[in-house]
């Protein structure tokens, strides 16, 4: 009998589709698994909770593997609990970034989720291969957990954390067959989801508020040009037929790798041939903005260039292991993009360590007085894999106070049970009070209403013609 595997990257559907991206993550895992095990396994992919429940009720799996992010963690665990209520022998696997990087917090994470058997750690393809290999090689489910599984963690019968060895990253990414070109993701075109594409993995930066800053991810590995071309062409042909007009790239720093210019040429050729994509979401590199401008020039207004700085204060940047380009240089780049009619957005995060209300408003004002199109301020998320979630001494040092908030749209009623997914965010530090945080949000509301977008373009031009600052008008 084939090993039946259900892979789910679930989205809430309580008020529409909360997360519209193709489930690329589980597609890559399924593609690698099928390459290695062939006819020994049968795999189904799921995005919508209603579809997953229907399949479980019709034919239960041997393994249920769910993604674990802040926007679907509780929804995924609901299904782990559900399959365990049907059959305790079903192996439940989680994988994703909503998971601690240290053993103490990993153990707590597992204890709070007794119906989660295994959590993968770091890159998922080989870790999940090891789980399936262990399952196939033993006929006794208990024996499956007698020894550590590389790339995975689980609790033994005594509640001890069993941690397998860390798995080296996949350097030759083409060893993972394209889940698009192999047809694994075809059904999601019919569901009008947004294609999600990955051309490179890794991030050379060490920003401490991002779990991609972990040393494990610092080397950037690439899919080959041929792989990227085959995949994007496959997507373009089907997106055109299904009236899908957008694409999102999962790369951390698009435009910083010389090869990215070739990818832009490819996208441009697909736009001419298939009228796809009409718009592109890309997270561009933290530095080397000139290279990014040159690399993405062909996309014009199709692409909004990220001009993220996170803070404009040198002390704060030092605290979070980040460096920005100089303000004058930043202004010149923003001006160049503006002259080309290309949208660009500046992003900051608040409250970061040692940021004050004064330095935050000053930083936003400096950004407003460049030629950027939009200025956005994000509340700091206490992400696992960063000291903000996993290091109590760090949180205490900077006096962080936190609250939970519902991730927008990420709630719903499933099988008569209400499920909400929340994220923990920082709302105060020892240098940034909660009242100041509220004032900062009010300021951002005015920025969003008056500065972002083109509603007041004529007024902004008049202000500049009088040698006044737009930031003073916003204030």
Short mmCIF file of C-alpha atoms in Angstrom, two decimals:
data_model
loop_
_atom_site.label_atom_id
_atom_site.label_comp_id
_atom_site.label_asym_id
_atom_site.label_seq_id
_atom_site.Cartn_x
_atom_site.Cartn_y
_atom_site.Cartn_z
CA UNK A 1 0.00 0.00 0.00
CA UNK A 2 1.30 3.45 -0.90
CA UNK A 3 2.14 5.88 1.86
CA UNK A 4 -0.59 8.54 1.74
CA UNK A 5 0.65 12.06 2.51
CA UNK A 6 -1.41 15.24 2.83
CA UNK A 7 0.63 18.45 2.62
CA UNK A 8 -1.22 21.60 3.66
CA UNK A 9 -0.27 25.28 3.52
CA UNK A 10 -3.58 26.53 4.83
CA UNK A 11 -5.21 29.93 4.56
CA UNK A 12 -8.12 31.21 6.58
CA UNK A 13 -11.37 31.63 4.66
CA UNK A 14 -13.62 33.23 7.28
CA UNK A 15 -13.97 36.49 5.34
CA UNK A 16 -12.58 35.57 1.94
CA UNK A 17 -9.15 34.15 1.13
CA UNK A 18 -6.69 35.60 3.64
CA UNK A 19 -3.46 34.42 1.96
CA UNK A 20 -3.76 34.26 -1.81
CA UNK A 21 -0.30 32.94 -2.71
CA UNK A 22 0.28 29.56 -4.34
CA UNK A 23 1.50 26.99 -1.77
CA UNK A 24 5.00 26.92 -3.26
CA UNK A 25 6.52 25.67 0.00
CA UNK A 26 4.64 22.38 0.11
CA UNK A 27 4.95 22.11 -3.67
CA UNK A 28 8.74 22.03 -3.37
CA UNK A 29 8.59 19.46 -0.56
CA UNK A 30 6.18 17.27 -2.53
CA UNK A 31 8.29 17.53 -5.68
CA UNK A 32 11.47 16.48 -3.87
CA UNK A 33 9.65 13.67 -2.05
CA UNK A 34 8.15 12.26 -5.24
CA UNK A 35 11.54 12.35 -6.96
CA UNK A 36 13.08 10.29 -4.15
CA UNK A 37 10.25 7.83 -3.40
CA UNK A 38 8.36 7.62 -6.68
CA UNK A 39 5.43 5.19 -6.59
CA UNK A 40 5.94 4.38 -2.90
CA UNK A 41 4.05 7.57 -1.97
CA UNK A 42 0.94 9.42 -3.06
CA UNK A 43 0.72 13.11 -2.17
CA UNK A 44 -2.12 15.64 -2.17
CA UNK A 45 -1.63 19.39 -1.69
CA UNK A 46 -4.09 21.66 0.11
CA UNK A 47 -4.61 25.40 0.50
CA UNK A 48 -8.18 25.60 1.74
CA UNK A 49 -9.31 24.08 5.08
CA UNK A 50 -12.64 22.94 3.63
CA UNK A 51 -10.87 20.85 0.98
CA UNK A 52 -8.52 19.32 3.54
CA UNK A 53 -11.34 18.31 5.88
CA UNK A 54 -13.31 16.76 3.03
CA UNK A 55 -10.30 14.66 1.99
CA UNK A 56 -9.54 13.57 5.55
CA UNK A 57 -13.14 12.47 6.04
CA UNK A 58 -13.09 10.59 2.74
CA UNK A 59 -9.72 8.89 3.15
CA UNK A 60 -7.43 9.54 6.11
CA UNK A 61 -3.71 10.05 5.46
CA UNK A 62 -0.76 8.26 7.04
CA UNK A 63 1.06 11.60 7.37
CA UNK A 64 -0.47 15.06 7.69
CA UNK A 65 2.14 17.80 7.24
CA UNK A 66 1.14 21.45 7.73
CA UNK A 67 2.94 24.75 7.36
CA UNK A 68 3.45 26.77 10.53
CA UNK A 69 3.41 30.55 10.17
CA UNK A 70 1.96 33.26 12.40
CA UNK A 71 -1.00 33.59 10.04
CA UNK A 72 -2.02 29.90 10.05
CA UNK A 73 -0.40 28.21 13.06
CA UNK A 74 -3.62 27.70 15.04
CA UNK A 75 -5.51 26.66 11.92
CA UNK A 76 -2.86 24.04 11.16
CA UNK A 77 -2.97 22.77 14.72
CA UNK A 78 -6.75 22.49 14.53
CA UNK A 79 -6.28 19.89 11.79
CA UNK A 80 -3.52 18.10 13.72
CA UNK A 81 -6.00 17.78 16.56
CA UNK A 82 -8.74 16.69 14.16
CA UNK A 83 -6.79 13.83 12.56
CA UNK A 84 -5.60 12.62 15.96
CA UNK A 85 -9.25 12.41 17.06
CA UNK A 86 -9.81 10.08 14.10
CA UNK A 87 -6.65 7.99 14.39
CA UNK A 88 -3.84 8.51 16.93
CA UNK A 89 -1.44 6.69 14.59
CA UNK A 90 -1.53 9.42 11.93
CA UNK A 91 1.83 11.19 12.05
CA UNK A 92 1.48 14.97 12.24
CA UNK A 93 4.34 17.12 10.98
CA UNK A 94 4.79 20.90 11.13
CA UNK A 95 7.31 23.06 9.29
CA UNK A 96 7.80 26.79 8.95
CA UNK A 97 9.25 29.92 10.50
CA UNK A 98 6.87 30.17 13.46
CA UNK A 99 9.18 27.94 15.50
CA UNK A 100 11.92 28.73 18.04
CA UNK A 101 15.59 28.32 17.16
CA UNK A 102 16.76 27.28 20.67
CA UNK A 103 16.14 23.98 22.46
CA UNK A 104 14.49 25.43 25.57
CA UNK A 105 11.77 27.23 23.61
CA UNK A 106 11.42 24.36 21.13
CA UNK A 107 10.57 22.05 24.01
CA UNK A 108 7.94 24.50 25.30
CA UNK A 109 6.51 24.81 21.80
CA UNK A 110 6.04 21.04 21.56
CA UNK A 111 4.56 20.70 25.05
CA UNK A 112 1.87 23.24 24.22
CA UNK A 113 0.98 21.21 21.11
CA UNK A 114 0.71 17.54 22.12
CA UNK A 115 -1.00 16.59 18.84
CA UNK A 116 2.01 17.79 16.83
CA UNK A 117 4.38 14.83 16.52
CA UNK A 118 7.33 16.37 14.67
CA UNK A 119 8.57 19.81 13.68
CA UNK A 120 11.17 20.21 10.95
CA UNK A 121 14.02 22.69 11.45
CA UNK A 122 15.54 24.98 8.82
CA UNK A 123 15.22 23.84 5.16
CA UNK A 124 12.29 21.47 4.73
CA UNK A 125 12.85 19.23 1.69
CA UNK A 126 15.51 16.91 3.12
CA UNK A 127 14.04 16.97 6.63
CA UNK A 128 10.69 15.78 5.32
CA UNK A 129 12.45 13.18 3.18
CA UNK A 130 14.01 11.83 6.40
CA UNK A 131 10.60 11.60 8.05
CA UNK A 132 9.10 9.69 5.14
CA UNK A 133 12.16 7.44 4.90
CA UNK A 134 11.88 6.62 8.60
CA UNK A 135 8.15 5.91 8.25
CA UNK A 136 8.67 3.57 5.28
CA UNK A 137 11.64 1.75 6.82
CA UNK A 138 9.82 0.78 10.02
CA UNK A 139 6.55 -1.08 10.32
CA UNK A 140 6.05 -0.01 13.94
CA UNK A 141 5.04 3.61 14.57
CA UNK A 142 6.68 3.56 18.02
CA UNK A 143 10.03 2.62 16.46
CA UNK A 144 9.79 5.71 14.29
CA UNK A 145 10.51 7.85 17.36
CA UNK A 146 13.20 5.67 18.98
CA UNK A 147 16.06 7.63 17.43
CA UNK A 148 16.58 11.25 16.34
CA UNK A 149 15.54 12.23 12.81
CA UNK A 150 18.01 14.61 11.12
CA UNK A 151 16.53 18.06 10.59
CA UNK A 152 13.64 17.41 12.99
CA UNK A 153 12.60 17.64 16.64
CA UNK A 154 10.01 15.73 18.66
CA UNK A 155 9.26 14.78 22.26
CA UNK A 156 9.89 11.24 23.49
CA UNK A 157 7.54 9.33 25.79
CA UNK A 158 9.09 11.05 28.83
CA UNK A 159 8.64 14.55 27.43
CA UNK A 160 12.30 15.02 26.52
CA UNK A 161 13.15 16.98 23.37
CA UNK A 162 14.81 14.70 20.81
CA UNK A 163 16.74 16.81 18.34
CA UNK A 164 18.16 15.43 15.13
CA UNK A 165 21.36 16.76 13.61
CA UNK A 166 21.09 19.93 11.56
CA UNK A 167 21.01 19.22 7.82
CA UNK A 168 23.36 21.08 5.46
CA UNK A 169 21.51 23.37 3.11
CA UNK A 170 20.81 22.27 -0.45
CA UNK A 171 23.47 23.99 -2.55
CA UNK A 172 22.32 22.74 -5.95
CA UNK A 173 18.69 23.84 -5.82
CA UNK A 174 17.86 22.28 -9.18
CA UNK A 175 17.88 18.91 -7.40
CA UNK A 176 14.36 19.96 -6.35
CA UNK A 177 12.18 19.46 -9.46
CA UNK A 178 9.98 22.47 -10.24
CA UNK A 179 6.53 21.90 -8.69
CA UNK A 180 5.11 24.19 -11.39
CA UNK A 181 6.70 22.50 -14.42
CA UNK A 182 5.85 19.05 -13.01
CA UNK A 183 2.16 20.02 -12.81
CA UNK A 184 1.88 19.62 -9.04
CA UNK A 185 0.45 23.12 -8.62
CA UNK A 186 -1.88 23.15 -11.64
CA UNK A 187 -5.12 23.09 -9.65
CA UNK A 188 -4.23 26.37 -7.93
CA UNK A 189 -4.34 28.24 -11.25
CA UNK A 190 -8.03 27.38 -11.46
CA UNK A 191 -8.51 28.73 -7.94
CA UNK A 192 -7.19 32.14 -9.05
CA UNK A 193 -4.34 32.25 -6.53
CA UNK A 194 -1.24 34.40 -7.00
CA UNK A 195 1.86 32.53 -8.25
CA UNK A 196 4.75 32.58 -5.80
CA UNK A 197 8.23 32.09 -7.27
CA UNK A 198 11.65 31.48 -5.73
CA UNK A 199 14.84 32.01 -7.75
CA UNK A 200 17.33 32.13 -4.85
CA UNK A 201 17.55 31.17 -1.18
CA UNK A 202 19.45 32.85 1.60
CA UNK A 203 20.25 36.32 2.90
CA UNK A 204 23.76 37.76 3.44
CA UNK A 205 22.49 40.28 6.01
CA UNK A 206 22.20 39.69 9.75
CA UNK A 207 19.31 41.95 10.78
CA UNK A 208 18.35 40.66 14.22
CA UNK A 209 14.60 41.26 13.81
CA UNK A 210 14.43 38.75 10.93
CA UNK A 211 14.91 34.99 11.28
CA UNK A 212 16.57 34.95 7.84
CA UNK A 213 19.46 36.74 9.57
CA UNK A 214 20.47 33.45 11.22
CA UNK A 215 23.94 32.30 10.14
CA UNK A 216 22.40 29.16 8.61
CA UNK A 217 20.87 31.28 5.83
CA UNK A 218 23.77 33.68 5.15
CA UNK A 219 24.94 31.93 1.98
CA UNK A 220 22.80 32.65 -1.09
CA UNK A 221 22.10 29.63 -3.32
CA UNK A 222 20.52 29.91 -6.76
CA UNK A 223 18.21 27.98 -9.01
CA UNK A 224 19.77 27.93 -12.49
CA UNK A 225 18.74 30.27 -15.32
CA UNK A 226 17.23 27.31 -17.18
CA UNK A 227 15.15 26.29 -14.15
CA UNK A 228 13.83 29.84 -13.66
CA UNK A 229 13.01 30.26 -17.35
CA UNK A 230 11.15 26.94 -17.55
CA UNK A 231 9.17 27.72 -14.42
CA UNK A 232 8.20 31.30 -15.27
CA UNK A 233 7.25 30.36 -18.83
CA UNK A 234 5.07 27.53 -17.53
CA UNK A 235 3.36 29.95 -15.13
CA UNK A 236 2.89 32.64 -17.78
CA UNK A 237 1.09 30.27 -20.15
CA UNK A 238 -1.39 29.16 -17.50
CA UNK A 239 -1.77 32.49 -15.73
CA UNK A 240 -2.78 34.09 -19.02
CA UNK A 241 -5.46 31.46 -19.60
CA UNK A 242 -6.85 31.87 -16.08
CA UNK A 243 -6.77 35.69 -16.00
CA UNK A 244 -4.13 35.81 -13.25
CA UNK A 245 -2.14 39.05 -13.53
CA UNK A 246 0.20 39.21 -10.55
CA UNK A 247 3.33 37.37 -9.38
CA UNK A 248 5.22 37.48 -6.09
CA UNK A 249 8.91 36.63 -5.71
CA UNK A 250 9.96 35.00 -2.44
CA UNK A 251 13.65 36.01 -2.79
CA UNK A 252 14.96 38.01 0.16
CA UNK A 253 17.09 40.52 -1.79
CA UNK A 254 16.09 40.57 -5.44
CA UNK A 255 18.27 42.71 -7.67
CA UNK A 256 21.52 42.28 -5.75
CA UNK A 257 22.59 39.16 -7.65
CA UNK A 258 23.91 39.89 -11.18
CA UNK A 259 21.72 37.07 -12.54
CA UNK A 260 18.57 38.95 -11.47
CA UNK A 261 18.91 41.29 -14.45
CA UNK A 262 18.46 38.24 -16.70
CA UNK A 263 15.34 37.29 -14.77
CA UNK A 264 13.94 40.78 -15.36
CA UNK A 265 14.66 40.41 -19.09
CA UNK A 266 12.75 37.13 -19.00
CA UNK A 267 9.79 38.71 -17.17
CA UNK A 268 9.72 41.54 -19.71
CA UNK A 269 9.65 39.08 -22.61
CA UNK A 270 6.79 37.18 -20.95
CA UNK A 271 4.90 40.44 -20.47
CA UNK A 272 5.14 41.07 -24.21
CA UNK A 273 4.24 37.53 -25.23
CA UNK A 274 1.58 36.58 -22.66
CA UNK A 275 0.56 39.95 -21.17
CA UNK A 276 1.70 38.52 -17.85
CA UNK A 277 2.52 39.69 -15.29
CA UNK A 278 0.77 43.05 -15.02
CA UNK A 279 2.30 43.67 -11.59
CA UNK A 280 5.16 42.21 -9.56
CA UNK A 281 5.86 42.08 -5.83
CA UNK A 282 9.58 41.82 -5.05
CA UNK A 283 11.59 42.47 -1.89
CA UNK A 284 14.68 44.22 -3.18
CA UNK A 285 18.13 44.28 -1.57
CA UNK A 286 19.01 46.35 1.49
CA UNK A 287 21.95 48.06 -0.22
CA UNK A 288 23.29 48.40 -3.80
CA UNK A 289 20.21 50.36 -4.85
CA UNK A 290 21.85 51.50 -8.10
CA UNK A 291 22.29 47.90 -9.15
CA UNK A 292 18.67 47.20 -8.23
CA UNK A 293 17.46 50.19 -10.27
CA UNK A 294 19.46 49.02 -13.29
CA UNK A 295 18.43 45.40 -12.87
CA UNK A 296 14.72 46.20 -12.65
CA UNK A 297 14.54 49.15 -15.07
CA UNK A 298 12.62 47.23 -17.74
CA UNK A 299 9.74 46.54 -15.35
CA UNK A 300 9.01 50.26 -14.91
CA UNK A 301 5.82 50.99 -12.99
CA UNK A 302 4.98 47.27 -12.89
CA UNK A 303 7.31 47.02 -9.90
CA UNK A 304 7.43 49.11 -6.74
CA UNK A 305 11.04 49.23 -5.52
CA UNK A 306 11.52 48.63 -1.80
CA UNK A 307 13.59 51.38 -0.16
CA UNK A 308 13.49 49.85 3.32
CA UNK A 309 15.65 51.40 6.04
CA UNK A 310 13.86 50.17 9.24
CA UNK A 311 15.34 53.11 11.16
CA UNK A 312 17.24 56.29 10.36
CA UNK A 313 19.04 56.42 13.71
CA UNK A 314 22.68 55.13 13.71
CA UNK A 315 22.51 53.78 17.28
CA UNK A 316 19.34 51.82 16.54
CA UNK A 317 20.84 50.39 13.35
CA UNK A 318 23.91 49.26 15.29
CA UNK A 319 21.65 47.53 17.83
CA UNK A 320 19.88 45.51 15.14
CA UNK A 321 23.05 44.66 13.13
CA UNK A 322 22.04 46.68 10.12
CA UNK A 323 23.61 49.45 8.05
CA UNK A 324 21.86 51.81 5.64
CA UNK A 325 23.12 53.91 2.77
CA UNK A 326 23.64 57.61 3.54
CA UNK A 327 20.59 59.88 3.41
CA UNK A 328 21.99 62.01 0.57
CA UNK A 329 22.60 58.87 -1.47
CA UNK A 330 19.14 57.61 -0.59
CA UNK A 331 17.59 60.89 -1.76
CA UNK A 332 19.47 60.71 -5.05
CA UNK A 333 18.21 57.19 -5.74
CA UNK A 334 14.63 58.12 -4.81
CA UNK A 335 14.86 61.14 -7.11
CA UNK A 336 16.15 58.98 -9.97
CA UNK A 337 13.28 56.52 -9.57
CA UNK A 338 10.77 59.37 -9.37
CA UNK A 339 12.10 60.92 -12.59
CA UNK A 340 11.53 57.56 -14.29
CA UNK A 341 7.95 57.44 -13.02
CA UNK A 342 8.73 54.33 -11.00
CA UNK A 343 6.94 53.81 -7.66
CA UNK A 344 9.02 53.20 -4.58
CA UNK A 345 8.19 52.73 -0.93
CA UNK A 346 10.22 53.35 2.22
CA UNK A 347 9.71 51.05 5.20
CA UNK A 348 10.63 51.38 8.87
CA UNK A 349 9.98 49.20 11.93
CA UNK A 350 8.96 50.54 15.32
CA UNK A 351 9.83 50.36 18.17
CA UNK A 352 13.35 49.00 17.62
CA UNK A 353 15.90 48.94 20.48
CA UNK A 354 16.82 52.50 21.64
CA UNK A 355 14.47 54.15 19.13
CA UNK A 356 12.66 57.10 20.68
CA UNK A 357 9.50 58.83 19.55
CA UNK A 358 11.60 61.84 18.52
CA UNK A 359 14.09 59.82 16.43
CA UNK A 360 11.24 57.86 14.86
CA UNK A 361 9.32 60.97 13.76
CA UNK A 362 12.55 62.60 12.57
CA UNK A 363 13.34 59.52 10.51
CA UNK A 364 9.87 59.42 8.96
CA UNK A 365 10.14 63.13 8.19
CA UNK A 366 13.50 62.63 6.45
CA UNK A 367 11.98 59.88 4.32
CA UNK A 368 8.92 62.01 3.45
CA UNK A 369 11.24 64.75 2.23
CA UNK A 370 12.86 62.42 -0.30
CA UNK A 371 11.12 61.50 -3.56
CA UNK A 372 9.74 58.18 -2.34
CA UNK A 373 6.12 57.42 -3.27
CA UNK A 374 5.04 55.82 0.01
CA UNK A 375 6.29 55.71 3.58
CA UNK A 376 5.21 52.74 5.72
CA UNK A 377 5.89 51.99 9.38
CA UNK A 378 5.54 48.39 10.59
CA UNK A 379 5.12 47.35 14.20
CA UNK A 380 7.96 45.06 15.31
CA UNK A 381 6.90 41.40 15.30
CA UNK A 382 8.32 39.15 17.99
CA UNK A 383 9.38 36.45 15.55
CA UNK A 384 10.77 33.08 16.55
CA UNK A 385 14.37 32.73 15.47
CA UNK A 386 15.10 36.26 16.72
CA UNK A 387 15.98 37.54 20.21
CA UNK A 388 12.65 39.36 20.35
CA UNK A 389 10.79 36.06 20.81
CA UNK A 390 13.43 33.63 22.02
CA UNK A 391 15.76 35.62 24.30
CA UNK A 392 14.16 36.87 27.52
CA UNK A 393 17.33 38.71 28.57
CA UNK A 394 17.27 40.72 25.34
CA UNK A 395 13.60 41.59 25.81
CA UNK A 396 14.30 42.63 29.42
CA UNK A 397 17.36 44.70 28.46
CA UNK A 398 15.31 46.95 26.19
CA UNK A 399 12.16 46.84 28.30
CA UNK A 400 9.89 45.42 25.62
CA UNK A 401 6.17 45.20 26.31
CA UNK A 402 4.10 43.13 23.92
CA UNK A 403 0.53 42.40 22.94
CA UNK A 404 -1.16 39.97 20.58
CA UNK A 405 -3.22 41.12 17.63
CA UNK A 406 -5.28 39.18 15.11
CA UNK A 407 -3.48 38.88 11.79
CA UNK A 408 -5.80 40.68 9.31
CA UNK A 409 -8.40 38.28 7.85
CA UNK A 410 -6.85 35.29 9.62
CA UNK A 411 -9.84 33.86 11.42
CA UNK A 412 -12.83 31.70 10.60
CA UNK A 413 -15.27 29.03 11.71
CA UNK A 414 -14.31 25.46 10.86
CA UNK A 415 -16.33 22.40 11.80
CA UNK A 416 -18.33 24.56 14.25
CA UNK A 417 -15.18 25.87 15.94
CA UNK A 418 -13.83 29.41 15.78
CA UNK A 419 -10.11 29.64 15.02
CA UNK A 420 -8.10 32.86 15.33
CA UNK A 421 -4.44 33.34 14.43
CA UNK A 422 -2.56 36.13 16.15
CA UNK A 423 0.90 37.63 16.10
CA UNK A 424 2.82 39.00 19.08
CA UNK A 425 4.12 42.54 18.54
CA UNK A 426 6.17 45.04 20.51
CA UNK A 427 4.16 48.07 21.62
CA UNK A 428 6.63 49.74 24.02
CA UNK A 429 10.26 49.74 25.18
CA UNK A 430 12.19 51.50 27.94
CA UNK A 431 12.72 54.39 25.49
CA UNK A 432 9.38 54.33 23.65
CA UNK A 433 6.20 54.35 25.74
CA UNK A 434 2.90 52.79 24.74
CA UNK A 435 1.32 56.25 24.61
CA UNK A 436 4.07 57.33 22.21
CA UNK A 437 3.45 54.21 20.16
CA UNK A 438 -0.19 55.27 19.82
CA UNK A 439 0.90 58.77 18.79
CA UNK A 440 3.24 57.22 16.22
CA UNK A 441 0.33 55.24 14.77
CA UNK A 442 -1.74 58.42 14.53
CA UNK A 443 1.11 60.12 12.70
CA UNK A 444 1.33 57.18 10.29
CA UNK A 445 -2.42 57.42 9.63
CA UNK A 446 -1.96 61.03 8.49
CA UNK A 447 1.03 59.99 6.37
CA UNK A 448 -1.06 57.27 4.77
CA UNK A 449 -4.00 59.57 4.08
CA UNK A 450 -2.12 62.67 2.94
CA UNK A 451 1.30 61.61 1.65
CA UNK A 452 0.98 58.06 0.33
CA UNK A 453 -0.83 57.83 -2.96
CA UNK A 454 -1.59 60.73 -5.30
CA UNK A 455 -4.66 62.34 -3.71
CA UNK A 456 -2.77 65.49 -2.71
CA UNK A 457 -0.11 65.51 -5.45
CA UNK A 458 -1.01 69.04 -6.60
CA UNK A 459 -0.82 70.38 -3.06
CA UNK A 460 2.51 68.62 -2.46
CA UNK A 461 3.93 70.16 -5.65
CA UNK A 462 2.77 73.59 -4.54
CA UNK A 463 4.42 73.13 -1.12
CA UNK A 464 7.71 72.18 -2.77
CA UNK A 465 7.46 75.12 -5.18
CA UNK A 466 7.41 77.43 -2.13
CA UNK A 467 10.59 75.80 -0.79
CA UNK A 468 8.68 74.28 2.11
CA UNK A 469 8.92 70.74 3.46
CA UNK A 470 6.14 68.25 2.86
CA UNK A 471 6.96 66.72 6.26
CA UNK A 472 6.11 70.02 7.97
CA UNK A 473 2.73 70.02 6.21
CA UNK A 474 2.09 66.43 7.37
CA UNK A 475 3.00 67.39 10.95
#
